Short mmCIF file of C-alpha atoms (C1' of nucleotides) in Angstrom, two decimals:
data_model
loop_
_atom_site.label_atom_id
_atom_site.label_comp_id
_atom_site.label_asym_id
_atom_site.label_seq_id
_atom_site.Cartn_x
_atom_site.Cartn_y
_atom_site.Cartn_z
CA MET A 1 87.17 77.27 92.99
CA MET A 2 89.59 79.96 94.04
CA GLU A 3 87.75 83.28 94.01
CA SER A 4 90.52 85.81 93.34
CA ILE A 5 89.80 89.53 93.52
CA SER A 6 90.96 91.92 90.87
CA THR A 7 93.75 94.39 91.43
CA GLU A 8 91.26 97.22 91.14
CA GLU A 9 89.20 95.70 93.91
CA LYS A 10 92.28 95.14 96.05
CA ILE A 11 93.18 98.82 95.70
CA ILE A 12 89.66 99.93 96.60
CA ARG A 13 89.66 97.80 99.73
CA ALA A 14 93.09 99.02 100.77
CA ALA A 15 92.07 102.63 100.14
CA ASP A 16 88.90 102.06 102.11
CA LYS A 17 90.86 100.79 105.06
CA ILE A 18 93.59 103.44 105.11
CA PHE A 19 91.42 106.44 104.27
CA THR A 20 88.84 105.51 106.89
CA GLN A 21 91.51 104.98 109.48
CA LYS A 22 93.64 108.06 108.88
CA GLY A 23 91.56 110.49 106.85
CA TYR A 24 92.39 111.95 103.47
CA ALA A 25 95.25 114.26 104.39
CA ALA A 26 97.22 111.77 106.48
CA THR A 27 96.91 108.98 103.93
CA ARG A 28 99.88 108.28 101.64
CA THR A 29 99.16 106.75 98.25
CA ARG A 30 102.19 104.54 98.70
CA GLU A 31 100.67 103.04 101.84
CA ILE A 32 97.50 102.20 99.98
CA ALA A 33 99.51 100.54 97.24
CA GLU A 34 101.49 98.54 99.75
CA GLU A 35 98.36 97.51 101.67
CA ALA A 36 96.89 96.38 98.36
CA GLY A 37 100.03 94.43 97.60
CA THR A 38 100.52 96.32 94.36
CA ASN A 39 102.48 99.08 92.76
CA LEU A 40 101.98 102.79 93.31
CA ALA A 41 101.49 103.39 89.60
CA LEU A 42 98.54 100.99 89.50
CA LEU A 43 96.61 103.33 91.71
CA ASN A 44 96.89 106.11 89.17
CA TYR A 45 96.38 103.68 86.32
CA TYR A 46 93.02 102.58 87.68
CA PHE A 47 91.76 105.68 89.44
CA GLY A 48 93.62 108.61 87.95
CA SER A 49 94.53 110.31 91.19
CA LYS A 50 94.45 110.11 94.96
CA GLU A 51 91.44 112.38 95.04
CA LYS A 52 89.40 110.36 92.58
CA LEU A 53 90.12 107.22 94.56
CA PHE A 54 89.03 109.06 97.68
CA ARG A 55 85.75 110.11 96.11
CA ASN A 56 85.11 106.48 95.28
CA VAL A 57 85.61 105.44 98.87
CA VAL A 58 83.63 108.32 100.35
CA ARG A 59 80.69 107.72 98.02
CA GLU A 60 80.36 104.14 99.25
CA LYS A 61 80.83 105.03 102.90
CA LEU A 62 78.31 107.84 102.74
CA LYS A 63 75.80 105.58 101.06
CA MET A 64 76.38 103.06 103.83
CA LEU A 65 75.69 105.64 106.49
CA LEU A 66 72.61 107.15 104.86
CA SER A 67 70.99 103.93 103.70
CA ALA A 68 70.88 102.65 107.27
CA MET A 69 68.39 105.41 107.99
CA GLY A 70 66.81 106.92 104.87
CA PRO A 71 64.55 104.13 103.62
CA ILE A 72 63.19 103.43 107.09
CA ALA A 73 62.65 107.05 108.06
CA SER A 74 60.76 107.95 104.90
CA ASP A 75 58.42 104.96 104.94
CA GLU A 76 54.97 106.29 105.81
CA ASN A 77 53.67 102.90 106.86
CA ILE A 78 56.05 102.38 109.74
CA PRO A 79 54.90 104.02 112.96
CA ILE A 80 57.41 106.39 114.45
CA ASP A 81 58.40 104.44 117.53
CA GLN A 82 58.94 101.41 115.35
CA LYS A 83 61.24 103.50 113.18
CA ILE A 84 63.37 104.51 116.13
CA LYS A 85 63.70 100.88 117.12
CA MET A 86 64.72 99.77 113.64
CA ILE A 87 67.18 102.60 113.16
CA SER A 88 68.75 102.06 116.55
CA GLU A 89 69.10 98.39 115.70
CA ASN A 90 70.44 98.91 112.18
CA TYR A 91 72.86 101.68 113.00
CA THR A 92 74.37 100.06 116.03
CA GLN A 93 74.93 96.91 114.03
CA LEU A 94 76.46 98.84 111.15
CA LEU A 95 78.72 100.87 113.40
CA LEU A 96 79.88 97.86 115.37
CA GLU A 97 81.17 96.50 112.07
CA ASN A 98 82.53 99.89 110.93
CA GLU A 99 83.62 101.65 114.05
CA ASP A 100 85.38 104.61 112.49
CA LEU A 101 82.75 105.23 109.85
CA PRO A 102 80.92 108.13 111.55
CA LEU A 103 83.99 110.05 112.66
CA PHE A 104 85.53 109.57 109.22
CA ILE A 105 82.47 110.86 107.39
CA LEU A 106 81.76 113.76 109.72
CA ASN A 107 85.36 114.89 109.81
CA GLU A 108 85.90 114.77 106.06
CA TRP A 109 82.56 116.48 105.65
CA SER A 110 83.64 119.36 107.81
CA VAL A 111 86.91 119.69 105.91
CA ASN A 112 85.53 119.25 102.40
CA LYS A 113 81.95 120.48 102.29
CA LYS A 114 82.07 120.85 98.54
CA LEU A 115 82.68 117.16 97.93
CA PHE A 116 79.80 116.14 100.13
CA ALA A 117 77.46 118.67 98.62
CA ASP A 118 78.06 116.91 95.31
CA LEU A 119 77.59 113.44 96.73
CA ILE A 120 74.45 114.37 98.66
CA ARG A 121 72.87 115.59 95.46
CA GLU A 122 73.15 112.01 94.16
CA THR A 123 71.61 110.51 97.27
CA ARG A 124 68.71 112.75 98.15
CA GLN A 125 66.62 111.62 101.11
CA HIS A 126 63.14 112.83 101.91
CA ALA A 127 62.48 111.61 105.40
CA GLU A 128 61.81 114.92 107.07
CA PRO A 129 58.28 115.69 105.81
CA VAL A 130 57.12 112.16 106.59
CA ILE A 131 58.39 112.26 110.14
CA GLU A 132 57.05 115.77 110.55
CA LYS A 133 53.58 114.53 109.64
CA GLN A 134 53.83 111.48 111.88
CA LEU A 135 54.98 113.60 114.80
CA ARG A 136 52.12 116.05 114.35
CA GLU A 137 49.58 113.26 114.20
CA SER A 138 50.91 111.51 117.27
CA GLY A 139 51.00 114.88 119.04
CA VAL A 140 54.28 114.40 120.88
CA ALA A 141 56.26 117.17 122.48
CA ILE A 142 59.39 117.38 120.34
CA SER A 143 60.49 118.84 117.03
CA VAL A 144 61.71 116.75 114.09
CA GLU A 145 65.15 118.30 114.36
CA ASP A 146 65.53 117.43 118.02
CA LEU A 147 64.14 113.95 117.53
CA ILE A 148 66.56 113.13 114.74
CA VAL A 149 69.57 114.80 116.34
CA ASN A 150 68.91 113.09 119.67
CA THR A 151 68.39 109.69 118.14
CA LEU A 152 71.40 109.80 115.86
CA GLY A 153 73.48 111.43 118.55
CA MET A 154 72.71 108.75 121.09
CA ILE A 155 73.53 106.03 118.59
CA MET A 156 76.61 107.55 116.98
CA PHE A 157 78.24 109.51 119.77
CA PRO A 158 79.72 106.51 121.60
CA PHE A 159 81.58 105.56 118.44
CA ILE A 160 82.71 109.09 117.72
CA ALA A 161 83.93 109.62 121.25
CA LYS A 162 85.20 106.09 121.78
CA PRO A 163 88.85 107.02 122.45
CA MET A 164 87.75 109.58 125.03
CA ILE A 165 85.31 107.18 126.66
CA LEU A 166 87.93 104.45 126.91
CA SER A 167 90.66 106.79 128.05
CA SER A 168 88.46 108.18 130.81
CA GLY A 169 87.87 104.67 132.09
CA LEU A 170 84.13 105.19 131.79
CA VAL A 171 83.90 101.96 129.81
CA GLN A 172 86.49 99.21 129.57
CA LYS A 173 87.84 98.40 126.15
CA ASP A 174 86.55 94.85 126.13
CA GLN A 175 83.17 96.02 127.40
CA PHE A 176 82.59 98.56 124.67
CA ALA A 177 80.68 96.31 122.27
CA MET A 178 78.45 95.17 125.13
CA PHE A 179 77.96 98.79 126.16
CA VAL A 180 76.57 99.86 122.79
CA GLU A 181 74.64 96.60 122.36
CA LYS A 182 72.76 97.44 125.52
CA ARG A 183 72.25 101.05 124.50
CA LYS A 184 70.73 99.77 121.27
CA GLU A 185 67.76 98.50 123.30
CA LYS A 186 67.59 101.44 125.67
CA ILE A 187 67.70 104.24 123.13
CA PRO A 188 64.15 103.68 121.81
CA GLU A 189 62.88 103.69 125.39
CA TRP A 190 64.74 106.89 126.17
CA ILE A 191 63.42 108.55 123.06
CA LYS A 192 59.91 107.46 123.99
CA LYS A 193 60.26 109.00 127.43
CA ILE A 194 61.60 112.19 125.94
CA THR A 195 58.82 112.58 123.44
CA VAL A 196 55.97 111.76 125.75
CA LYS A 197 53.72 114.65 126.59
CA GLN A 198 53.93 116.23 130.00
CA GLU A 199 51.15 115.04 132.29
CA PRO A 200 48.87 117.89 133.40
CA LEU A 201 49.29 118.82 137.04
CA MET B 1 98.52 152.51 124.76
CA MET B 2 98.80 150.13 121.87
CA GLU B 3 98.71 146.57 123.24
CA SER B 4 100.83 144.61 120.78
CA ILE B 5 101.06 140.84 121.00
CA SER B 6 104.35 139.00 120.76
CA THR B 7 105.37 137.04 117.72
CA GLU B 8 105.23 133.87 119.76
CA GLU B 9 101.65 134.63 120.67
CA LYS B 10 100.78 135.45 117.08
CA ILE B 11 102.10 132.08 115.97
CA ILE B 12 100.16 130.24 118.66
CA ARG B 13 96.93 131.94 117.65
CA ALA B 14 97.50 131.23 113.97
CA ALA B 15 98.36 127.61 114.73
CA ASP B 16 95.27 127.35 116.89
CA LYS B 17 93.10 128.56 114.06
CA ILE B 18 94.57 126.48 111.25
CA PHE B 19 95.07 123.26 113.21
CA THR B 20 91.55 123.38 114.60
CA GLN B 21 90.11 124.06 111.18
CA LYS B 22 92.03 121.50 109.15
CA GLY B 23 93.53 119.02 111.57
CA TYR B 24 97.18 118.15 112.00
CA ALA B 25 97.86 116.30 108.76
CA ALA B 26 96.25 118.83 106.43
CA THR B 27 97.93 121.82 108.06
CA ARG B 28 100.97 123.32 106.38
CA THR B 29 103.50 125.10 108.57
CA ARG B 30 103.79 127.74 105.85
CA GLU B 31 100.11 128.53 106.18
CA ILE B 32 100.47 129.02 109.92
CA ALA B 33 103.39 131.36 109.36
CA GLU B 34 101.46 133.35 106.79
CA GLU B 35 98.38 133.53 109.00
CA ALA B 36 100.60 134.79 111.81
CA GLY B 37 102.10 137.38 109.47
CA THR B 38 105.58 136.08 110.14
CA ASN B 39 108.32 133.97 108.67
CA LEU B 40 108.28 130.20 108.42
CA ALA B 41 111.56 129.89 110.29
CA LEU B 42 110.13 131.67 113.32
CA LEU B 43 107.85 128.77 113.94
CA ASN B 44 110.80 126.44 114.43
CA TYR B 45 112.72 129.12 116.28
CA TYR B 46 110.01 129.40 118.93
CA PHE B 47 108.51 125.93 119.01
CA GLY B 48 111.10 123.57 117.56
CA SER B 49 108.81 121.67 115.23
CA LYS B 50 105.33 121.40 113.80
CA GLU B 51 104.53 118.60 116.20
CA LYS B 52 105.62 120.50 119.30
CA LEU B 53 103.52 123.45 118.21
CA PHE B 54 100.62 121.08 117.72
CA ARG B 55 100.99 119.63 121.21
CA ASN B 56 100.85 123.16 122.55
CA VAL B 57 97.58 123.83 120.78
CA VAL B 58 96.02 120.50 121.64
CA ARG B 59 96.91 120.82 125.31
CA GLU B 60 95.02 124.11 125.53
CA LYS B 61 92.05 122.87 123.52
CA LEU B 62 91.74 119.71 125.54
CA LYS B 63 91.91 121.65 128.77
CA MET B 64 89.16 123.89 127.43
CA LEU B 65 86.95 120.94 126.68
CA LEU B 66 87.54 119.10 129.93
CA SER B 67 87.39 122.07 132.26
CA ALA B 68 83.87 122.87 131.09
CA MET B 69 82.78 119.64 132.73
CA GLY B 70 85.26 118.24 135.22
CA PRO B 71 85.06 120.69 138.12
CA ILE B 72 81.27 120.71 138.03
CA ALA B 73 80.82 116.97 137.69
CA SER B 74 83.14 116.13 140.56
CA ASP B 75 81.70 118.62 143.03
CA GLU B 76 79.83 116.60 145.66
CA ASN B 77 77.76 119.55 146.80
CA ILE B 78 75.95 120.14 143.55
CA PRO B 79 72.90 117.92 143.09
CA ILE B 80 72.94 115.89 139.95
CA ASP B 81 70.17 117.61 138.03
CA GLN B 82 71.80 120.94 138.77
CA LYS B 83 75.03 119.57 137.33
CA ILE B 84 73.33 118.61 134.09
CA LYS B 85 71.90 122.09 133.83
CA MET B 86 75.23 123.78 134.43
CA ILE B 87 77.13 121.54 132.06
CA SER B 88 74.53 121.95 129.34
CA GLU B 89 74.77 125.70 129.79
CA ASN B 90 78.58 125.85 129.94
CA TYR B 91 79.26 123.50 127.09
CA THR B 92 76.78 124.99 124.69
CA GLN B 93 78.24 128.40 125.36
CA LEU B 94 81.78 127.15 124.91
CA LEU B 95 80.98 125.29 121.70
CA LEU B 96 79.08 128.21 120.22
CA GLU B 97 82.30 130.15 120.53
CA ASN B 98 84.47 127.24 119.37
CA GLU B 99 82.37 125.33 116.91
CA ASP B 100 84.97 122.95 115.59
CA LEU B 101 86.52 122.21 118.96
CA PRO B 102 84.79 118.84 119.59
CA LEU B 103 85.32 117.39 116.13
CA PHE B 104 88.93 118.54 116.19
CA ILE B 105 89.67 116.94 119.54
CA LEU B 106 87.80 113.71 118.90
CA ASN B 107 89.30 113.25 115.47
CA GLU B 108 92.88 113.92 116.51
CA TRP B 109 92.30 111.70 119.50
CA SER B 110 91.28 108.81 117.30
CA VAL B 111 94.29 109.35 115.05
CA ASN B 112 96.87 109.92 117.76
CA LYS B 113 95.85 108.07 120.91
CA LYS B 114 99.34 108.19 122.26
CA LEU B 115 99.47 112.00 122.40
CA PHE B 116 96.18 112.20 124.26
CA ALA B 117 97.14 109.47 126.68
CA ASP B 118 100.05 111.69 127.68
CA LEU B 119 97.95 114.83 127.94
CA ILE B 120 95.17 113.12 129.90
CA ARG B 121 97.71 112.02 132.47
CA GLU B 122 98.34 115.73 133.18
CA THR B 123 94.66 116.55 133.54
CA ARG B 124 93.18 113.71 135.54
CA GLN B 125 89.51 114.07 136.38
CA HIS B 126 87.69 112.18 139.09
CA ALA B 127 84.04 112.80 138.39
CA GLU B 128 82.86 109.26 137.92
CA PRO B 129 82.79 108.01 141.55
CA VAL B 130 81.01 111.15 142.68
CA ILE B 131 78.29 110.86 140.10
CA GLU B 132 78.05 107.13 140.72
CA LYS B 133 77.33 107.84 144.39
CA GLN B 134 74.83 110.57 143.62
CA LEU B 135 73.01 108.36 141.15
CA ARG B 136 72.80 105.51 143.63
CA GLU B 137 71.45 107.77 146.34
CA SER B 138 68.83 109.33 144.11
CA GLY B 139 67.92 105.87 142.90
CA VAL B 140 67.39 106.72 139.23
CA ALA B 141 67.19 104.18 136.45
CA ILE B 142 70.35 104.83 134.46
CA SER B 143 74.04 104.01 134.64
CA VAL B 144 76.78 106.63 134.95
CA GLU B 145 78.12 105.69 131.54
CA ASP B 146 74.78 106.18 129.83
CA LEU B 147 74.07 109.40 131.69
CA ILE B 148 77.38 110.96 130.73
CA VAL B 149 77.36 109.69 127.15
CA ASN B 150 73.79 110.84 126.61
CA THR B 151 74.36 114.25 128.11
CA LEU B 152 77.59 114.96 126.28
CA GLY B 153 76.22 113.42 123.11
CA MET B 154 73.14 115.61 123.12
CA ILE B 155 75.23 118.71 123.69
CA MET B 156 78.13 117.98 121.38
CA PHE B 157 76.57 116.02 118.54
CA PRO B 158 74.92 118.99 116.81
CA PHE B 159 78.33 120.65 116.52
CA ILE B 160 80.07 117.48 115.36
CA ALA B 161 77.40 116.77 112.76
CA LYS B 162 76.76 120.37 111.82
CA PRO B 163 77.70 120.07 108.13
CA MET B 164 75.42 117.06 107.78
CA ILE B 165 72.58 118.75 109.62
CA LEU B 166 72.85 121.87 107.47
CA SER B 167 73.28 119.94 104.25
CA SER B 168 70.20 117.85 104.96
CA GLY B 169 68.19 121.03 105.42
CA LEU B 170 67.12 119.87 108.86
CA VAL B 171 68.25 123.21 110.26
CA GLN B 172 68.95 126.38 108.32
CA LYS B 173 72.41 127.84 108.57
CA ASP B 174 71.27 131.08 110.17
CA GLN B 175 69.06 129.15 112.58
CA PHE B 176 71.78 126.90 113.91
CA ALA B 177 72.82 129.03 116.86
CA MET B 178 69.18 129.39 117.87
CA PHE B 179 68.71 125.66 117.48
CA VAL B 180 71.45 124.78 119.97
CA GLU B 181 70.49 127.64 122.28
CA LYS B 182 67.07 126.11 122.62
CA ARG B 183 68.46 122.62 123.06
CA LYS B 184 70.60 123.98 125.91
CA GLU B 185 67.39 124.43 127.93
CA LYS B 186 65.71 121.24 126.79
CA ILE B 187 68.58 118.83 127.37
CA PRO B 188 68.32 118.89 131.19
CA GLU B 189 64.59 118.24 130.90
CA TRP B 190 65.17 115.35 128.50
CA ILE B 191 67.80 113.85 130.76
CA LYS B 192 65.44 114.16 133.70
CA LYS B 193 62.71 112.31 131.80
CA ILE B 194 65.16 109.61 130.81
CA THR B 195 66.45 109.04 134.31
CA VAL B 196 63.12 109.01 136.04
CA LYS B 197 62.07 105.67 137.45
CA GLN B 198 59.36 103.71 135.70
CA GLU B 199 56.00 104.03 137.48
CA PRO B 200 54.76 100.65 138.76
CA LEU B 201 51.80 99.31 136.82
"C1'" DA C 1 103.14 81.55 66.73
"C1'" DT C 2 101.85 86.28 66.11
"C1'" DT C 3 99.42 90.08 67.08
"C1'" DT C 4 96.99 93.23 69.88
"C1'" DG C 5 95.31 95.35 73.75
"C1'" DT C 6 95.57 95.19 78.74
"C1'" DT C 7 98.01 95.04 82.99
"C1'" DT C 8 102.21 95.51 85.70
"C1'" DT C 9 106.85 97.03 86.90
"C1'" DA C 10 110.75 100.00 87.81
"C1'" DA C 11 112.50 104.30 87.42
"C1'" DT C 12 112.06 109.12 87.32
"C1'" DC C 13 109.91 113.90 87.72
"C1'" DA C 14 108.31 118.03 89.69
"C1'" DT C 15 106.47 119.90 93.62
"C1'" DT C 16 105.57 120.26 98.33
"C1'" DT C 17 106.91 120.28 102.97
"C1'" DG C 18 109.31 120.33 107.41
"C1'" DT C 19 113.57 121.92 108.88
"C1'" DT C 20 118.08 124.25 108.98
"C1'" DT C 21 121.59 127.70 108.20
"C1'" DA C 22 123.90 131.90 107.89
"C1'" DA C 23 123.56 136.44 107.69
"C1'" DA C 24 121.00 140.77 108.84
"C1'" DT C 25 118.45 143.59 112.07
"C1'" DC C 26 117.02 145.12 116.38
"C1'" DG C 27 117.30 146.68 121.29
"C1'" DA C 28 118.91 147.31 125.69
"C1'" DG C 29 122.90 147.97 128.78
"C1'" DA C 30 127.73 149.51 129.48
"C1'" DT D 1 128.65 154.64 120.55
"C1'" DC D 2 129.68 149.94 121.04
"C1'" DT D 3 128.59 145.41 122.22
"C1'" DC D 4 126.11 141.34 122.81
"C1'" DG D 5 122.31 138.57 122.91
"C1'" DA D 6 117.71 138.03 121.06
"C1'" DT D 7 114.88 138.24 117.04
"C1'" DT D 8 113.96 138.16 112.15
"C1'" DT D 9 114.86 137.39 107.28
"C1'" DA D 10 116.03 135.10 103.01
"C1'" DA D 11 117.75 131.19 101.08
"C1'" DA D 12 118.61 126.52 100.77
"C1'" DC D 13 118.30 121.40 101.91
"C1'" DA D 14 116.75 116.81 102.26
"C1'" DA D 15 113.06 113.96 102.41
"C1'" DA D 16 108.45 112.86 101.22
"C1'" DT D 17 104.81 112.72 98.03
"C1'" DG D 18 101.58 112.59 94.05
"C1'" DA D 19 102.05 111.72 89.43
"C1'" DT D 20 104.11 110.14 84.93
"C1'" DT D 21 106.68 107.47 81.58
"C1'" DA D 22 108.57 103.87 78.98
"C1'" DA D 23 109.31 99.38 78.75
"C1'" DA D 24 108.10 94.64 80.13
"C1'" DA D 25 104.89 90.87 81.07
"C1'" DC D 26 100.63 88.89 80.31
"C1'" DA D 27 96.43 87.09 78.12
"C1'" DA D 28 93.24 86.41 74.70
"C1'" DA D 29 92.12 86.18 69.84
"C1'" DT D 30 93.47 85.02 65.18
#
DNA sequence: ATTTGTTTTAATCATTTGTTTAAATCGAGA
DNA sequence: TCTCGATTTAAACAAATGATTAAAACAAAT
């Protein structure tokens, strides 16, 4: 049974690929059409305009990025160090399969804050108060902001800075996946060390 | 004595501003000309093409970014924890004055690896072996790769993810500078905690 | 087989965009 | 003042680009 995908779906996938790779401004609608194996007019027939197609793609990508964290972070029943572990695991896995996802999202966000303000309104997350409470109760020496920024930074930064890291020779190209796989395990330990209270002298 | 800047300089500054803000693809040469208060043709008169002007800007920006780290990291006479302190200090200062520098560089790098391969060849850094040696001698429990990625990540990530951080309400807009100023002091402490050897049970 | 609505194609449009050209203006030196 | 090269302006060009149109092909229902 030959499962054939619709033209609309083919266009979405092509748009996904090209937009994520090159960003909105550098993407040509003709290239998307070609990648989808269809006609340029089909793109406008199905999606109305380049921008509307872009919104479609960004909405999905943003959901991807947020849903790897939100539900875990806001669950009151998961202890905080368990959360870090799960998020480190989930995110690294997600980013290994979508390497240019974070840079794409963060760059387009910085260029088009309006678009993301709209999309965020649809996808509200409420993790902060929960983590705040958990941090206070466990009495560790770090703020929510720093905890989240450090955790996400450690996970995402290697992917964002990948070209720089490779070009500097710090990590070999074929070792990169291994590099982040290993970090995946270490990050929760690092965060634990960071958040631990100073021993009294 | 009225210090007036040359047209060439005015164009460079305008290009700097617009390119850094919007990236190469989204930048219109006409906008640069307007921002510089000159004619569109002047841009080609002085720099030949949009791309050559872009290379000019990128070369300077990349040098900026690398020179805040390179000379310190490769100096054998500075102990490693002092290096972290200095780099955290320097970089935060630099990025506070050039907030979109890291996202600009990393994004253009990912889009145009060839250009950066050329530029990097001009600006070779040799920090890695030095730090490797220092790490081995101090016998800490972390690799050079992880140390560098964690340090740079902690410093740069807040700037890269600024729109997301603000939009999430994690940090208020008018508190952002304060937020990274404080992190500037904490990062060396965090790195120290991370790199410290595990106590034997 | 005919009709009807949907999907696809090929061609074209209007605008934008990087670049060029040719003439005008400026400024210093003879 | 005149000249000559450097700088600036206004206009135009060619290609690229997002979007549209009108007709053709297709598919399902009657």
